[in-house]
Amino acid sequence: MSTSLKLSDCISNDELRELRRPSNWRAIFSLTFNWAVIAAAFAMAIMWPNPITIVLGVLILGGRQLGLGILNHDCAHGAYFTRRKINDFVGHWLCGAPLNTSLYAYREYHLKHHKYA
């Protein structure tokens, strides 16, 4: 017998709606946290340069690159900050540019993906 758990079994529609609503404070916190971890990874490898800290730093940076990509995705949808101009600026300059990605090019491609997916 197979039992599958649905999202609606765990969370109400009101709770889901609240989670989907953009929050400037959550956005600022997650962006600041992401960049603080990036700075800490560099600082660790600079302060204690050895193969272990360098490999650990590279692994941490890879995870934070994914984090920036996810934030860029949310900005492309206009779902990160409450204002479109802030989403565009943060998505392009603070999330996309460090990954050598244009928010505007990504948005154009990605929204086509949603149209046909």
mmCIF file of C-alpha atoms in Angstrom:
data_model
loop_
_atom_site.group_PDB
_atom_site.id
_atom_site.type_symbol
_atom_site.label_atom_id
_atom_site.label_comp_id
_atom_site.label_asym_id
_atom_site.label_seq_id
_atom_site.Cartn_x
_atom_site.Cartn_y
_atom_site.Cartn_z
ATOM 1 C CA MET A 1 0.000 0.000 0.000
ATOM 2 C CA SER A 2 1.429 3.334 -1.091
ATOM 3 C CA THR A 3 0.734 6.465 0.883
ATOM 4 C CA SER A 4 1.708 9.778 -0.592
ATOM 5 C CA LEU A 5 1.859 12.899 1.453
ATOM 6 C CA LYS A 6 0.574 16.093 -0.122
ATOM 7 C CA LEU A 7 1.662 19.592 0.801
ATOM 8 C CA SER A 8 -1.922 20.382 1.785
ATOM 9 C CA ASP A 9 -1.684 17.627 4.438
ATOM 10 C CA CYS A 10 1.078 19.568 6.216
ATOM 11 C CA ILE A 11 0.332 23.248 5.641
ATOM 12 C CA SER A 12 -2.854 25.251 5.223
ATOM 13 C CA ASN A 13 -3.579 27.515 2.268
ATOM 14 C CA ASP A 14 -3.291 30.548 4.556
ATOM 15 C CA GLU A 15 0.146 29.422 5.749
ATOM 16 C CA LEU A 16 1.273 28.780 2.181
ATOM 17 C CA ARG A 17 0.018 32.209 1.088
ATOM 18 C CA GLU A 18 2.004 33.816 3.929
ATOM 19 C CA LEU A 19 5.187 31.967 2.896
ATOM 20 C CA ARG A 20 4.771 33.079 -0.717
ATOM 21 C CA ARG A 21 4.340 36.754 0.142
ATOM 22 C CA PRO A 22 7.551 38.757 -0.432
ATOM 23 C CA SER A 23 9.123 40.157 2.716
ATOM 24 C CA ASN A 24 11.802 42.831 2.599
ATOM 25 C CA TRP A 25 13.118 41.769 6.026
ATOM 26 C CA ARG A 26 13.430 38.087 5.046
ATOM 27 C CA ALA A 27 15.060 39.130 1.782
ATOM 28 C CA ILE A 28 17.591 41.417 3.485
ATOM 29 C CA PHE A 29 18.381 38.732 6.066
ATOM 30 C CA SER A 30 18.912 35.944 3.523
ATOM 31 C CA LEU A 31 20.985 38.157 1.208
ATOM 32 C CA THR A 32 23.144 39.403 4.097
ATOM 33 C CA PHE A 33 23.561 35.878 5.459
ATOM 34 C CA ASN A 34 24.600 34.569 2.030
ATOM 35 C CA TRP A 35 27.250 37.280 1.581
ATOM 36 C CA ALA A 36 28.455 36.904 5.196
ATOM 37 C CA VAL A 37 29.090 33.193 4.611
ATOM 38 C CA ILE A 38 30.967 34.051 1.395
ATOM 39 C CA ALA A 39 33.135 36.567 3.275
ATOM 40 C CA ALA A 40 33.730 34.064 6.092
ATOM 41 C CA ALA A 41 34.820 31.366 3.615
ATOM 42 C CA PHE A 42 37.394 33.718 2.093
ATOM 43 C CA ALA A 43 38.525 34.926 5.532
ATOM 44 C CA MET A 44 38.973 31.360 6.761
ATOM 45 C CA ALA A 45 41.177 30.411 3.805
ATOM 46 C CA ILE A 46 43.194 33.643 4.118
ATOM 47 C CA MET A 47 43.676 33.463 7.892
ATOM 48 C CA TRP A 48 44.522 29.740 8.010
ATOM 49 C CA PRO A 49 45.897 28.855 4.570
ATOM 50 C CA ASN A 50 46.224 25.094 4.314
ATOM 51 C CA PRO A 51 44.718 22.432 2.031
ATOM 52 C CA ILE A 52 41.851 21.640 4.415
ATOM 53 C CA THR A 53 40.633 25.230 4.809
ATOM 54 C CA ILE A 54 41.028 25.901 1.095
ATOM 55 C CA VAL A 55 39.011 22.810 0.114
ATOM 56 C CA LEU A 56 36.406 23.646 2.761
ATOM 57 C CA GLY A 57 36.258 27.228 1.476
ATOM 58 C CA VAL A 58 35.729 26.032 -2.098
ATOM 59 C CA LEU A 59 32.904 23.735 -0.985
ATOM 60 C CA ILE A 60 31.254 26.530 1.002
ATOM 61 C CA LEU A 61 31.581 28.954 -1.922
ATOM 62 C CA GLY A 62 29.990 26.423 -4.278
ATOM 63 C CA GLY A 63 26.991 26.204 -1.964
ATOM 64 C CA ARG A 64 26.709 29.965 -1.761
ATOM 65 C CA GLN A 65 26.898 30.237 -5.551
ATOM 66 C CA LEU A 66 23.829 28.020 -5.615
ATOM 67 C CA GLY A 67 22.308 30.287 -2.953
ATOM 68 C CA LEU A 68 22.909 33.370 -5.111
ATOM 69 C CA GLY A 69 21.391 31.552 -8.081
ATOM 70 C CA ILE A 70 18.256 30.773 -6.079
ATOM 71 C CA LEU A 71 17.973 34.385 -4.943
ATOM 72 C CA ASN A 72 18.494 35.502 -8.557
ATOM 73 C CA HIS A 73 15.638 33.182 -9.562
ATOM 74 C CA ASP A 74 13.343 34.705 -6.948
ATOM 75 C CA CYS A 75 14.282 38.222 -8.105
ATOM 76 C CA ALA A 76 13.568 37.238 -11.717
ATOM 77 C CA HIS A 77 10.041 36.305 -10.649
ATOM 78 C CA GLY A 78 9.698 39.535 -8.660
ATOM 79 C CA ALA A 79 9.106 37.415 -5.569
ATOM 80 C CA TYR A 80 12.049 38.405 -3.375
ATOM 81 C CA PHE A 81 11.513 42.049 -2.407
ATOM 82 C CA THR A 82 8.150 43.797 -2.459
ATOM 83 C CA ARG A 83 9.236 46.318 -5.132
ATOM 84 C CA ARG A 84 10.201 45.396 -8.686
ATOM 85 C CA LYS A 85 13.053 47.936 -8.930
ATOM 86 C CA ILE A 86 14.699 46.515 -5.812
ATOM 87 C CA ASN A 87 14.283 42.962 -7.144
ATOM 88 C CA ASP A 88 15.890 44.034 -10.411
ATOM 89 C CA PHE A 89 18.840 45.796 -8.764
ATOM 90 C CA VAL A 90 19.566 43.093 -6.200
ATOM 91 C CA GLY A 91 18.993 40.267 -8.672
ATOM 92 C CA HIS A 92 21.238 41.800 -11.308
ATOM 93 C CA TRP A 93 24.077 43.283 -9.245
ATOM 94 C CA LEU A 94 24.220 41.329 -5.971
ATOM 95 C CA CYS A 95 23.063 37.881 -7.126
ATOM 96 C CA GLY A 96 23.528 37.579 -10.893
ATOM 97 C CA ALA A 97 26.671 39.624 -11.607
ATOM 98 C CA PRO A 98 28.882 37.604 -9.210
ATOM 99 C CA LEU A 99 27.781 34.520 -11.171
ATOM 100 C CA ASN A 100 28.391 36.281 -14.499
ATOM 101 C CA THR A 101 24.644 36.178 -15.162
ATOM 102 C CA SER A 102 22.373 38.998 -16.277
ATOM 103 C CA LEU A 103 19.065 39.029 -14.399
ATOM 104 C CA TYR A 104 17.335 40.380 -17.499
ATOM 105 C CA ALA A 105 18.645 37.666 -19.824
ATOM 106 C CA TYR A 106 17.898 35.012 -17.216
ATOM 107 C CA ARG A 107 14.360 36.364 -16.706
ATOM 108 C CA GLU A 108 13.633 36.304 -20.433
ATOM 109 C CA TYR A 109 14.851 32.715 -20.783
ATOM 110 C CA HIS A 110 13.333 31.468 -17.531
ATOM 111 C CA LEU A 111 9.856 32.893 -18.088
ATOM 112 C CA LYS A 112 9.789 31.133 -21.494
ATOM 113 C CA HIS A 113 10.591 27.944 -19.595
ATOM 114 C CA HIS A 114 7.522 28.500 -17.400
ATOM 115 C CA LYS A 115 5.390 29.254 -20.423
ATOM 116 C CA TYR A 116 6.194 25.929 -22.079
ATOM 117 C CA ALA A 117 6.955 23.684 -19.102
#
